[in-house]
Coordinates of C-alpha atoms and ligand atoms in Angstrom, one line a residue:
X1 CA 4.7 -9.1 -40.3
X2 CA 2.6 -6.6 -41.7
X3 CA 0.7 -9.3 -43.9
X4 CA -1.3 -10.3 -40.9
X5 CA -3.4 -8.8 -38.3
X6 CA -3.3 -11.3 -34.9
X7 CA -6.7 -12.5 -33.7
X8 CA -6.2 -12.7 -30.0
X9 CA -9.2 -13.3 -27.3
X10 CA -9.2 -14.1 -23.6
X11 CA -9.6 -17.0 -20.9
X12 CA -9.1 -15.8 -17.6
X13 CA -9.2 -17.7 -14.5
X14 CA -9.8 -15.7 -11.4
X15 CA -9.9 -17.7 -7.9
X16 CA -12.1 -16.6 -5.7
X17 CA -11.2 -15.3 -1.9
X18 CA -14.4 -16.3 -0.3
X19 CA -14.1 -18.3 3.0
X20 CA -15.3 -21.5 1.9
X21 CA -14.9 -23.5 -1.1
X22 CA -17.6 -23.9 -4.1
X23 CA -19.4 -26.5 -3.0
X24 CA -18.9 -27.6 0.5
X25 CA -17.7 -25.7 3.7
X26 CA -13.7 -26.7 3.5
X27 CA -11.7 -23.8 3.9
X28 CA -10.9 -22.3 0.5
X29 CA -7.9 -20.9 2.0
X30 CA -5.7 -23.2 0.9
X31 CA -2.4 -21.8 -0.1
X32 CA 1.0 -22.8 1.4
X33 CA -1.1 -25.4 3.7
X34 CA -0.4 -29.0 4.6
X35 CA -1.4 -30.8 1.4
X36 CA -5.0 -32.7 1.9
X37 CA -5.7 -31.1 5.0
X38 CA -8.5 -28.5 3.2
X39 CA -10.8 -31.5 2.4
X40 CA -14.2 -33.2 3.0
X41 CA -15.9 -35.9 0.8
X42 CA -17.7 -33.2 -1.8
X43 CA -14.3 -31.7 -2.8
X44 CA -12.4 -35.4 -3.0
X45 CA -15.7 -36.3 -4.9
X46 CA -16.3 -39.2 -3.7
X47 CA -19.5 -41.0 -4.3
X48 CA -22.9 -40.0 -2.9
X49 CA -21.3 -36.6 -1.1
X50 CA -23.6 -34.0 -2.9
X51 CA -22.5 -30.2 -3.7
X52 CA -24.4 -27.0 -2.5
X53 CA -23.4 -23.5 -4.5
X54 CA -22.0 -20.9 -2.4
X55 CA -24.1 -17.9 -2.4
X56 CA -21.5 -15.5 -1.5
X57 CA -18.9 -16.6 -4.7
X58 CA -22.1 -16.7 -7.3
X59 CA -22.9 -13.2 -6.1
X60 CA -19.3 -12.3 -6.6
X61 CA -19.5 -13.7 -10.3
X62 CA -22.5 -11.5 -10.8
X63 CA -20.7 -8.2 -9.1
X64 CA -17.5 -9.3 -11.7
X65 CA -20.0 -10.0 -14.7
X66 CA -21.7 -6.3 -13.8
X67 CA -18.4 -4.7 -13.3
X68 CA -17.8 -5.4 -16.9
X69 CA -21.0 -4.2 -18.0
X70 CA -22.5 -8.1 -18.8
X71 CA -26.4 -8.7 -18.9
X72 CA -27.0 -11.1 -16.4
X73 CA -29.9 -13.5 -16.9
X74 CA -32.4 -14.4 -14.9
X75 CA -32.4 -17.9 -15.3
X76 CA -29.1 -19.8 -14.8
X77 CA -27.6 -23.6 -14.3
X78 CA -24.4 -25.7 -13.8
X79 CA -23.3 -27.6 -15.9
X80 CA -21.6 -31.0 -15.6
X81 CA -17.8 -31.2 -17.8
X82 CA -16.6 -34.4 -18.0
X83 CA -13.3 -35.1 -18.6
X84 CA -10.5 -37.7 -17.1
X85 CA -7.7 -36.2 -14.9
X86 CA -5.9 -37.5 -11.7
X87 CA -6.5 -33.7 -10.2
X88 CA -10.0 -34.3 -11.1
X89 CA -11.4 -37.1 -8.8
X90 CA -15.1 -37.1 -9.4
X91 CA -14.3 -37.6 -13.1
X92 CA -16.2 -34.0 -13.6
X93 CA -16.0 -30.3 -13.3
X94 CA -18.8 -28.5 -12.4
X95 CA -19.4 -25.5 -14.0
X96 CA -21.6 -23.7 -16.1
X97 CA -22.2 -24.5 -20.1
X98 CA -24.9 -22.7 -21.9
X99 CA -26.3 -20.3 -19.7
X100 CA -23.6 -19.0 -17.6
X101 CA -24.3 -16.3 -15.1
X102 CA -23.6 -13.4 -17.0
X103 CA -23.3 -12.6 -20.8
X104 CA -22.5 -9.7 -24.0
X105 CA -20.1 -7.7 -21.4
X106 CA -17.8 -5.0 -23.1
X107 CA -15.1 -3.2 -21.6
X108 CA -13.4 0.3 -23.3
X109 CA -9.7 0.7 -23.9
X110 CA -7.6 3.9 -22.8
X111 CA -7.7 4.0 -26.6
X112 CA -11.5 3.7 -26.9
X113 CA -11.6 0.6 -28.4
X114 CA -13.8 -2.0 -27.0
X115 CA -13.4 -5.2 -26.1
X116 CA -16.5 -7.6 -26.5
X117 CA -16.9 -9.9 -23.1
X118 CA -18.5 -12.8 -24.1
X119 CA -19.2 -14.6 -20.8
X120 CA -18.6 -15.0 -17.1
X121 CA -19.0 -18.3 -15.6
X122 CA -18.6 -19.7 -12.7
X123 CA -16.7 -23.1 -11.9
X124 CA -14.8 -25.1 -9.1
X125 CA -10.7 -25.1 -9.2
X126 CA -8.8 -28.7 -9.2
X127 CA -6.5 -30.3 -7.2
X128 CA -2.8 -29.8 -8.0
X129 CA -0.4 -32.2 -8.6
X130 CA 3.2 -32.2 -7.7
X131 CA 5.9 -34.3 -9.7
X132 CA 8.5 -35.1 -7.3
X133 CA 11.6 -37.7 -6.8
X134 CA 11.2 -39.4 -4.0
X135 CA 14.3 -41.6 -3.0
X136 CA 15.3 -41.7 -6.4
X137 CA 12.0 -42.4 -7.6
X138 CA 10.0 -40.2 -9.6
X139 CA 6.6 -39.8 -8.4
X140 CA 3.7 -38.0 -8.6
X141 CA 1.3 -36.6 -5.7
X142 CA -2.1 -35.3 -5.4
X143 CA -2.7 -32.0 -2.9
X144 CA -7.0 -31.5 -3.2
X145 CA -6.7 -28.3 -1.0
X146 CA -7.6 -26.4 -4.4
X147 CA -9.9 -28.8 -5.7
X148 CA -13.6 -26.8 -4.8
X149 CA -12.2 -23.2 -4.9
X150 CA -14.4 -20.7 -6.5
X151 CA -12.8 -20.0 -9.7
X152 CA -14.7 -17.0 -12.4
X153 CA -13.5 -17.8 -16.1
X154 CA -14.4 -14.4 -17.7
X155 CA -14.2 -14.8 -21.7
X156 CA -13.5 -12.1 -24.0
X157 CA -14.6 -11.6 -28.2
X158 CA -11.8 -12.8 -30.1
X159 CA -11.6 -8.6 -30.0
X160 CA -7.5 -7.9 -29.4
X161 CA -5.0 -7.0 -32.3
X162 CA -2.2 -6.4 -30.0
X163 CA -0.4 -7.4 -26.9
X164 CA -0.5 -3.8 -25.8
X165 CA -4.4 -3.8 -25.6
X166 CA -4.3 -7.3 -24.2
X167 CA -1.8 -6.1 -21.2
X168 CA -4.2 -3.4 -20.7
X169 CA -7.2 -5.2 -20.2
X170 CA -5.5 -7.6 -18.1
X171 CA -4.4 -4.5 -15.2
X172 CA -8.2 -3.5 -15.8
X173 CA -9.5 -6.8 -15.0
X174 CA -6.9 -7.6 -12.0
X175 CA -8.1 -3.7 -10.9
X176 CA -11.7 -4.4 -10.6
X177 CA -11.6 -7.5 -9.3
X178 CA -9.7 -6.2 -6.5
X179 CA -11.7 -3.4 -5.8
X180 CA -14.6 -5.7 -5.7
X181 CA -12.7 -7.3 -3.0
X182 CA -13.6 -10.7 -4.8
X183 CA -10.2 -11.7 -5.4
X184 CA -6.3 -10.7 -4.2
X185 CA -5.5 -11.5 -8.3
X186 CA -2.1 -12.4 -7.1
X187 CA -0.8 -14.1 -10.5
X188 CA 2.2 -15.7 -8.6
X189 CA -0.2 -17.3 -6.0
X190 CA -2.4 -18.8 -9.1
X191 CA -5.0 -16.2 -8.4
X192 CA -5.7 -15.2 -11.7
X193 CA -4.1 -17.5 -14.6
X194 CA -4.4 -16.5 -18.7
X195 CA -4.8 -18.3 -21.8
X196 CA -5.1 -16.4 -25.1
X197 CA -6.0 -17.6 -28.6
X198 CA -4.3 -16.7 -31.0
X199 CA -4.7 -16.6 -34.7
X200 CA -3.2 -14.4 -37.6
X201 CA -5.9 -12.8 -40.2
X202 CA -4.5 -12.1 -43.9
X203 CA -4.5 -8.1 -44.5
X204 CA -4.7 -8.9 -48.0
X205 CA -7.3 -11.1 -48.4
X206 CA -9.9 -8.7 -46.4
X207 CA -9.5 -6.0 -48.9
X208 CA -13.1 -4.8 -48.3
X209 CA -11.9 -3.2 -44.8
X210 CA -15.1 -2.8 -42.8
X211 CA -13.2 -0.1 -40.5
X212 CA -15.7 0.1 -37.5
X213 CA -17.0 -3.2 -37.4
X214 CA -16.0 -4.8 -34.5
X215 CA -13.3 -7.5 -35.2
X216 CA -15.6 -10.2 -34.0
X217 CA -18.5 -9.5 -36.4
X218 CA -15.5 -9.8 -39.2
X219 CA -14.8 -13.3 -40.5
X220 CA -12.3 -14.5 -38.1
X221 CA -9.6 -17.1 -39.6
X222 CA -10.3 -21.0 -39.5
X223 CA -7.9 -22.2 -36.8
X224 CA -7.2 -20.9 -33.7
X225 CA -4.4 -21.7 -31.1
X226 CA -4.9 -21.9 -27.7
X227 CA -2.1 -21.6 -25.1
X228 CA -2.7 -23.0 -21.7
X229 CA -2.3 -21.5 -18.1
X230 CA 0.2 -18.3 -18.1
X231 CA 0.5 -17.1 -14.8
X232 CA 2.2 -13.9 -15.6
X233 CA 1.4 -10.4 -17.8
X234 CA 5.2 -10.5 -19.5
X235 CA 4.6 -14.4 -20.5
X236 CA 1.2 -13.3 -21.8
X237 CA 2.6 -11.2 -23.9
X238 CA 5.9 -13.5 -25.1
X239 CA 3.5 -16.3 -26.0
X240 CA 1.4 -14.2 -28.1
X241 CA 4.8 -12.8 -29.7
X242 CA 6.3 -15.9 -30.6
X243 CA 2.7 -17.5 -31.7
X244 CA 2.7 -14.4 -34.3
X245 CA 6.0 -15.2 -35.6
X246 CA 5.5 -18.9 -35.5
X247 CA 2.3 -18.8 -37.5
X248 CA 3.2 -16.2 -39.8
X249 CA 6.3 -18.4 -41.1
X250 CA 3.8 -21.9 -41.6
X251 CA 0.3 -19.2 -43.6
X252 CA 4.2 -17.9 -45.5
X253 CA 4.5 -21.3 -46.7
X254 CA 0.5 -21.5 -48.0
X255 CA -0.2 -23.9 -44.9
X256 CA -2.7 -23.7 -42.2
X257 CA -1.5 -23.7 -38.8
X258 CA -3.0 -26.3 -36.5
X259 CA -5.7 -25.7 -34.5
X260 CA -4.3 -27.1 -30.8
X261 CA -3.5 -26.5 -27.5
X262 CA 0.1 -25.5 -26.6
X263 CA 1.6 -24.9 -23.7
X264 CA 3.9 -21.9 -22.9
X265 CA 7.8 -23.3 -21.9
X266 CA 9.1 -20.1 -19.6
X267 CA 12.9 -20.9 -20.2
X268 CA 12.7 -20.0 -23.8
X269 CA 10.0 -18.2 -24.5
X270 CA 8.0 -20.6 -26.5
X271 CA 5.1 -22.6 -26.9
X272 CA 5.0 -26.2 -27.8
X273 CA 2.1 -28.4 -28.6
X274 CA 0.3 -30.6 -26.4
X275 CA -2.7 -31.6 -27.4
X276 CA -5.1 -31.2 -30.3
X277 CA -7.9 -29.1 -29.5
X278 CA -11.1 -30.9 -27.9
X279 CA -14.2 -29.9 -29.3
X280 CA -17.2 -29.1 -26.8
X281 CA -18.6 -32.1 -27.3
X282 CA -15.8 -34.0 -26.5
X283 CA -16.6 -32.7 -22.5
X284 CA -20.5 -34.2 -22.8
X285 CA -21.9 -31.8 -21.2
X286 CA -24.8 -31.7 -19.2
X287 CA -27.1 -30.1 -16.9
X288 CA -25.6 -30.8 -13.0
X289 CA -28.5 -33.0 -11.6
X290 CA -27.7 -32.5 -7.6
X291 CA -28.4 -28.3 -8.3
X292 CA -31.6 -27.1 -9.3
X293 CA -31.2 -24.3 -11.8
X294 CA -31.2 -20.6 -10.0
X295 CA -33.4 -17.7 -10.9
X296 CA -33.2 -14.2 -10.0
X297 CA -35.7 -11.1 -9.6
X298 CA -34.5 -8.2 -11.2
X299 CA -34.7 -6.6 -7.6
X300 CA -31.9 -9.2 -6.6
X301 CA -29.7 -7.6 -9.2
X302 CA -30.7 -4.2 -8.5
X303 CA -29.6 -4.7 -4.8
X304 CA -26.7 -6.3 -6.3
X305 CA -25.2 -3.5 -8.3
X306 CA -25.9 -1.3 -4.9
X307 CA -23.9 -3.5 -3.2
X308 CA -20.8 -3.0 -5.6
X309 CA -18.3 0.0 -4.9
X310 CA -16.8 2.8 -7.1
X311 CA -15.0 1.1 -9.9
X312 CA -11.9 2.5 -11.2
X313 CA -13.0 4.0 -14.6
X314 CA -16.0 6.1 -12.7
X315 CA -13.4 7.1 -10.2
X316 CA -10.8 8.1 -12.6
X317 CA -13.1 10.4 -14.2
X318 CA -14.7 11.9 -11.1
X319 CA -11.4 12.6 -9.4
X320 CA -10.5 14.8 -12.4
X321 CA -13.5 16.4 -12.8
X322 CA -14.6 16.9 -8.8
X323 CA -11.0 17.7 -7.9
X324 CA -9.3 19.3 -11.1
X325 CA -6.9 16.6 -11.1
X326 CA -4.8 15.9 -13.9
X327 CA -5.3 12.8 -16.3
X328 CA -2.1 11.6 -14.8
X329 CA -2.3 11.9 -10.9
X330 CA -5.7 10.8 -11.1
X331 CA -4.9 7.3 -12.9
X332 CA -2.1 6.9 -10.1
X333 CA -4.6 8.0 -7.4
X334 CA -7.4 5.9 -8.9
X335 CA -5.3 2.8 -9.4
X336 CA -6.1 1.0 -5.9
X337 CA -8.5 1.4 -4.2
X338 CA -6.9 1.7 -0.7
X339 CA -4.7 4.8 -2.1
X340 CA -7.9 6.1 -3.2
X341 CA -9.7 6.1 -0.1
X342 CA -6.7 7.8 1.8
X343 CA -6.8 10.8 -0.8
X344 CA -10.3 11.3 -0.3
X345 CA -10.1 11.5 3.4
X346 CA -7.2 13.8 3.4
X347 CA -8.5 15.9 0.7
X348 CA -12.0 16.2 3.4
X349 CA -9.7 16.9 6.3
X350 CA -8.0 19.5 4.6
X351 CA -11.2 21.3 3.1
X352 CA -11.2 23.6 6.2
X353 CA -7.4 23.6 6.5
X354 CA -6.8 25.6 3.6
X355 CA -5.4 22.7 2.0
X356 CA -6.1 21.9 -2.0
X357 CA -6.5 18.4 -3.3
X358 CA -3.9 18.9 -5.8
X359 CA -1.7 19.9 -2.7
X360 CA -2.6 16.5 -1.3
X361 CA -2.2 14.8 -4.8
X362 CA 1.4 16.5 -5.3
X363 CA 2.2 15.1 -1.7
X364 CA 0.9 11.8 -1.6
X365 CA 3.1 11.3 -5.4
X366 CA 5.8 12.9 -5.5
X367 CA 6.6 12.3 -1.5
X368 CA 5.3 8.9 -2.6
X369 CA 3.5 9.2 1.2
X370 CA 3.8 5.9 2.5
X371 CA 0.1 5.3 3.6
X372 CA 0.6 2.4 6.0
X373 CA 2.0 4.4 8.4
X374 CA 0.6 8.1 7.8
X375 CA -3.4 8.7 9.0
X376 CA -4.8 10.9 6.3
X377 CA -4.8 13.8 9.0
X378 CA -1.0 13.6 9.5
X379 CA -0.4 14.0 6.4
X380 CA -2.5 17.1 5.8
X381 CA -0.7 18.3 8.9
X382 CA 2.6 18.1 7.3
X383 CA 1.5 19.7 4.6
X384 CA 0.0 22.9 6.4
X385 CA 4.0 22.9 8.1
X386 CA 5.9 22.9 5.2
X387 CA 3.8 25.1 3.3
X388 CA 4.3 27.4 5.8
X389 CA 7.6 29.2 4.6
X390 CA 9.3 31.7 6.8
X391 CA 9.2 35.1 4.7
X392 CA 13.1 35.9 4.4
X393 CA 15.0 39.5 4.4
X394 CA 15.1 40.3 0.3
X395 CA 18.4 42.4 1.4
X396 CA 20.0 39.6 3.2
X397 CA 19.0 36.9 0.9
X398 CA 20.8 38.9 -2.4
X399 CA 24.2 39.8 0.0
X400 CA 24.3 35.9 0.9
X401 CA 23.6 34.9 -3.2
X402 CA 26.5 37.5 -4.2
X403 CA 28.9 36.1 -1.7
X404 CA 28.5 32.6 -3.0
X405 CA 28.7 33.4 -6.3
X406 CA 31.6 35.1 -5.4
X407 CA 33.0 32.5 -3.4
X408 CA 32.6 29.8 -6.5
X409 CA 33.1 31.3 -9.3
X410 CA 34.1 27.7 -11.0
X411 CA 30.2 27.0 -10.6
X412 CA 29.2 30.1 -12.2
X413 CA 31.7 29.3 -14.9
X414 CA 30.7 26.0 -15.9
X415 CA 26.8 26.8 -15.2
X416 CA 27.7 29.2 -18.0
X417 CA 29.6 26.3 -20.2
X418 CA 26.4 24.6 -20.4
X419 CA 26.1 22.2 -17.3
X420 CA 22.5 23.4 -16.1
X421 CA 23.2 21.2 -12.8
X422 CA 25.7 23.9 -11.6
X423 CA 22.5 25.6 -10.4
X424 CA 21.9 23.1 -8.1
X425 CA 25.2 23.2 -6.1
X426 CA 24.7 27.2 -5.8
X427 CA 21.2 26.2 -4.6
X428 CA 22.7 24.3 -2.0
X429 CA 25.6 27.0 -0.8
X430 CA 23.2 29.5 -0.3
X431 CA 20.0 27.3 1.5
X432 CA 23.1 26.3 3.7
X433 CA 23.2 30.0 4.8
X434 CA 19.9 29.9 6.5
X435 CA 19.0 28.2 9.7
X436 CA 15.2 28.3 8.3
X437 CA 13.5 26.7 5.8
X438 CA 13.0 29.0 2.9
X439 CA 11.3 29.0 -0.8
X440 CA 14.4 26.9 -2.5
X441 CA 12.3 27.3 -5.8
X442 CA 12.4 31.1 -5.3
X443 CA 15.5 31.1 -4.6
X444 CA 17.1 28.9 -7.5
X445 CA 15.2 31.6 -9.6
X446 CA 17.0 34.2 -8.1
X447 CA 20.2 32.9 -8.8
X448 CA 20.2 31.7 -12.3
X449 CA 19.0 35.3 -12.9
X450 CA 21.7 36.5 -11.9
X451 CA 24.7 34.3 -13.3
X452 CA 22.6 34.7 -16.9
X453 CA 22.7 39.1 -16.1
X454 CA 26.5 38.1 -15.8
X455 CA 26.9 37.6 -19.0
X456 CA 26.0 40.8 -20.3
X457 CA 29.0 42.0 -18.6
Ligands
ADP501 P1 -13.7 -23.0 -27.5 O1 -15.1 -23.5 -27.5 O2 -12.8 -23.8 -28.3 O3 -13.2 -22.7 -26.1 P2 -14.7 -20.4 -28.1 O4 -15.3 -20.1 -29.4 O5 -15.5 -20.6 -27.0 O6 -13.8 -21.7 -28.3 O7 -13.6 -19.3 -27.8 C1 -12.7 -19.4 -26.8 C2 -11.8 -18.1 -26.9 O8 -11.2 -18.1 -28.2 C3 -12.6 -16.9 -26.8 O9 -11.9 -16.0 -26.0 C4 -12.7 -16.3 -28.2 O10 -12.7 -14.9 -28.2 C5 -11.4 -16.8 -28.8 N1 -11.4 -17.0 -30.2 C6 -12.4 -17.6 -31.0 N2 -12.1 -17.6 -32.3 C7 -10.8 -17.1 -32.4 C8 -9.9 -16.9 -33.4 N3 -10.1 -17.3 -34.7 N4 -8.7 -16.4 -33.1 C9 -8.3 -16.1 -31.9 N5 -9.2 -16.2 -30.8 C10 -10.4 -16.8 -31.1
MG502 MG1 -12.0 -22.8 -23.9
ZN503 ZN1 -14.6 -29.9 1.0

């Protein structure tokens, strides 16, 4: 395996949660509905119904495209894709070819490597069809609830050598869109669905090893293997597994593997071909005559990015530097954006309290604070009460240690064998002893001090 390097870059789908759909006012709301009843004659495409774009999902492409740091150009079009499919009724999909709403994104890697974003479109969803026997008969049916939805594709330089990186790029891209509120990214519901290319690069052959170059500016292997429509971050990863393995047997044999389209079988694990892969010019593409291009100011974009809340990355970095948080609570604290808000509130109703943020931090973790049913407040309350420890009699404490000690001396023994936990059960005989809450870690310490000062008896 260590001939080849794998070649990996992404096509995400991301759906959209705006109220309408793409094109016409149906609800875009669609799922677990009554099949057909989201539907009006632009999204069944029938003849002479003409689209309109709706403002509210292009600005959300834009907010993901600047999210992703993408240049976003001020002229812009959709594009007409033809191609024949029975979830497809107008024979097209509209969507956007050659100058898609945002372009050259990158985003950086826990491991700072970066990973070139080459576009973000936008584009309408299809209908969904449903392959079902009906009185013995097998049949097909056609639900066009979905077809008009909002969908992003967000394409990524062919940029990822392993499934580690692609995994985290995925939970960075499912993070921002949902704290741009754009999209729930639910990849059971169809939210968000994944297809990587794959292809395997010879480590021998590229002896003149250009270290820093991105991947993409190095010459990047004939072929390329697309696998369709994953709807899951583990299957992501198995496909691109067994697509490794697979193509590193046939470029074993001296062969080529075939450039195609496969599809990813859950059962097994595998990938089996569909279809050979279509060129662009198979689709005869062309500029969407019912919707005039779109232009923006560079004030529109401005506004835009004003619009757009804290992302993750920026809060992640402020929450350790503003708050002294570790690298660790802060990526826990940072990762939704709900949890986020309800640190910050509680750390700003605990400023005058006396209470830290790493005090709320500790809480909100390791109490694993459920925050549905805790205000902020409450929970700084609760903090203030069990921080407040009842200051106990030294002299009492170390006559009620001795007389369990005394009264367990098979604890002591094995604590003194080797099994640590032994600690814990003293821990509990003598907390037992008190009616009031008192410092359990101060205590433990007392104890284990004195079992080890046995010893040197
Ligand atoms: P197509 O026009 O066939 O869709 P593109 O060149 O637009 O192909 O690329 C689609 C995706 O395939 C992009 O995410 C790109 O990064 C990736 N890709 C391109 N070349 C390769 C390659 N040799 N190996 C793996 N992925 C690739
Ligand atoms: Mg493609
Ligand atoms: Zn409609």
């Amino acid at each position: 395996m260590n001939n080849y390097t794998p070649v990996i870059g992404l096509e995400v789908h991301v759906e959209l949660k705006t109220k309408s759909k793409m094109f016409c006012s149906c609800s875009s709301d669609y799922f677990g509905k009554k099949p057909n009843t989201h539907t009006c004659p632009v999204c069944l495409g029938l003849p002479g119904a003409l689209p309109v774009p709706n403002k509210k999902a292009i600005q959300w492409c834009i907010m993901i495209g600047l999210s992703l740091n993408c240049n976003i150009p001020l002229l812009s079009k959709f594009d007409r894709k033809n191609y024949f499919y029975p979830d497809l009724p107008k024979g097209y999909q509209i969507s956007q070819y050659d100058m898609p709403f945002c372009i050259n994104g990158k985003i950086e890697l826990s491991n700072g490597k970066k990973i070139g974003i080459r576009r973000v479109h936008m584009e309408e969803d299809t209908g969904k069809l449903i392959h079902e026997t009906i009185e013995g008969e097998k049949v097909s049916l056609i639900d066009f609830n979905r077809s008009g939805v909002p969908l992003v594709e967000i394409v990524t330089e062919p940029d990822f050598e392993s499934t580690e990186d692609v995994k985290e790029y995925l939970q960075k891209l499912q993070q921002i869109v949902r704290y741009l509120k754009v999209s729930d990214a639910n990849m059971e519901k169809g939210d968000m669905r994944l297809e990587p290319n794959i292809s395997l690069r010879s480590n021998n052959t590229n002896t003149t090893n250009t270290n820093n170059k991105p991947i993409s500016n190095k010459e990047l292997p004939k072929y390329k293997v697309e696998v369709k429509n994953i709807n899951s971050f583990k299957f992501v990863e198995k496909a691109i597994n067994f697509e490794i393995e697979r193509q590193s047997e046939i470029l074993k044999n001296g062969q080529t593997p075939k450039q195609e389209t496969r599809g990813f079988v859950e059962k097994s694990g595998s990938t089996v071909s569909q279809r050979s892969k279509e060129e662009a010019s198979d689709y005869r593409y062309f500029p969407e005559p019912d919707i005039p291009p779109l232009r923006w100011t560079k004030n529109y974009i401005e506004g835009l990015k004003l619009e757009m809340p804290e992302l993750p990355d920026k809060k992640l970095k402020r929450f350790k530097s503003e708050y002294g948080l570790s690298e660790y609570d802060s990526i826990i604290l940072s990762r939704e954006k709900n949890l986020a808000e309800y640190f910050e509130s509680a750390v700003n109703d605990g400023k005058n309290q006396g209470v830290s943020p790493k005090q709320i931090a500790n809480h909100i973790i390791n109490k694993k604070t459920d925050i549905d049913s805790y205000l902020p407040s409450e929970l700084v309350r609760s903090i203030i009460k069990s921080s407040k420890k009842v200051d106990v009699d030294e002299k009492k404490l170390d006559e009620i240690i001795n007389k369990v000690l005394s009264e367990n001396k098979k604890a002591v023994l094995d604590y003194k064998k080797g099994k640590k936990t032994a600690i814990m059960y003293l821990l509990g005989q003598v907390m037992r002893e008190f009616s009031e809450k008192i410092d359990a870690q101060k205590v433990k310490i007392l104890i284990t001090n004195k079992v080890n000062s046995y010893e040197q008896n």
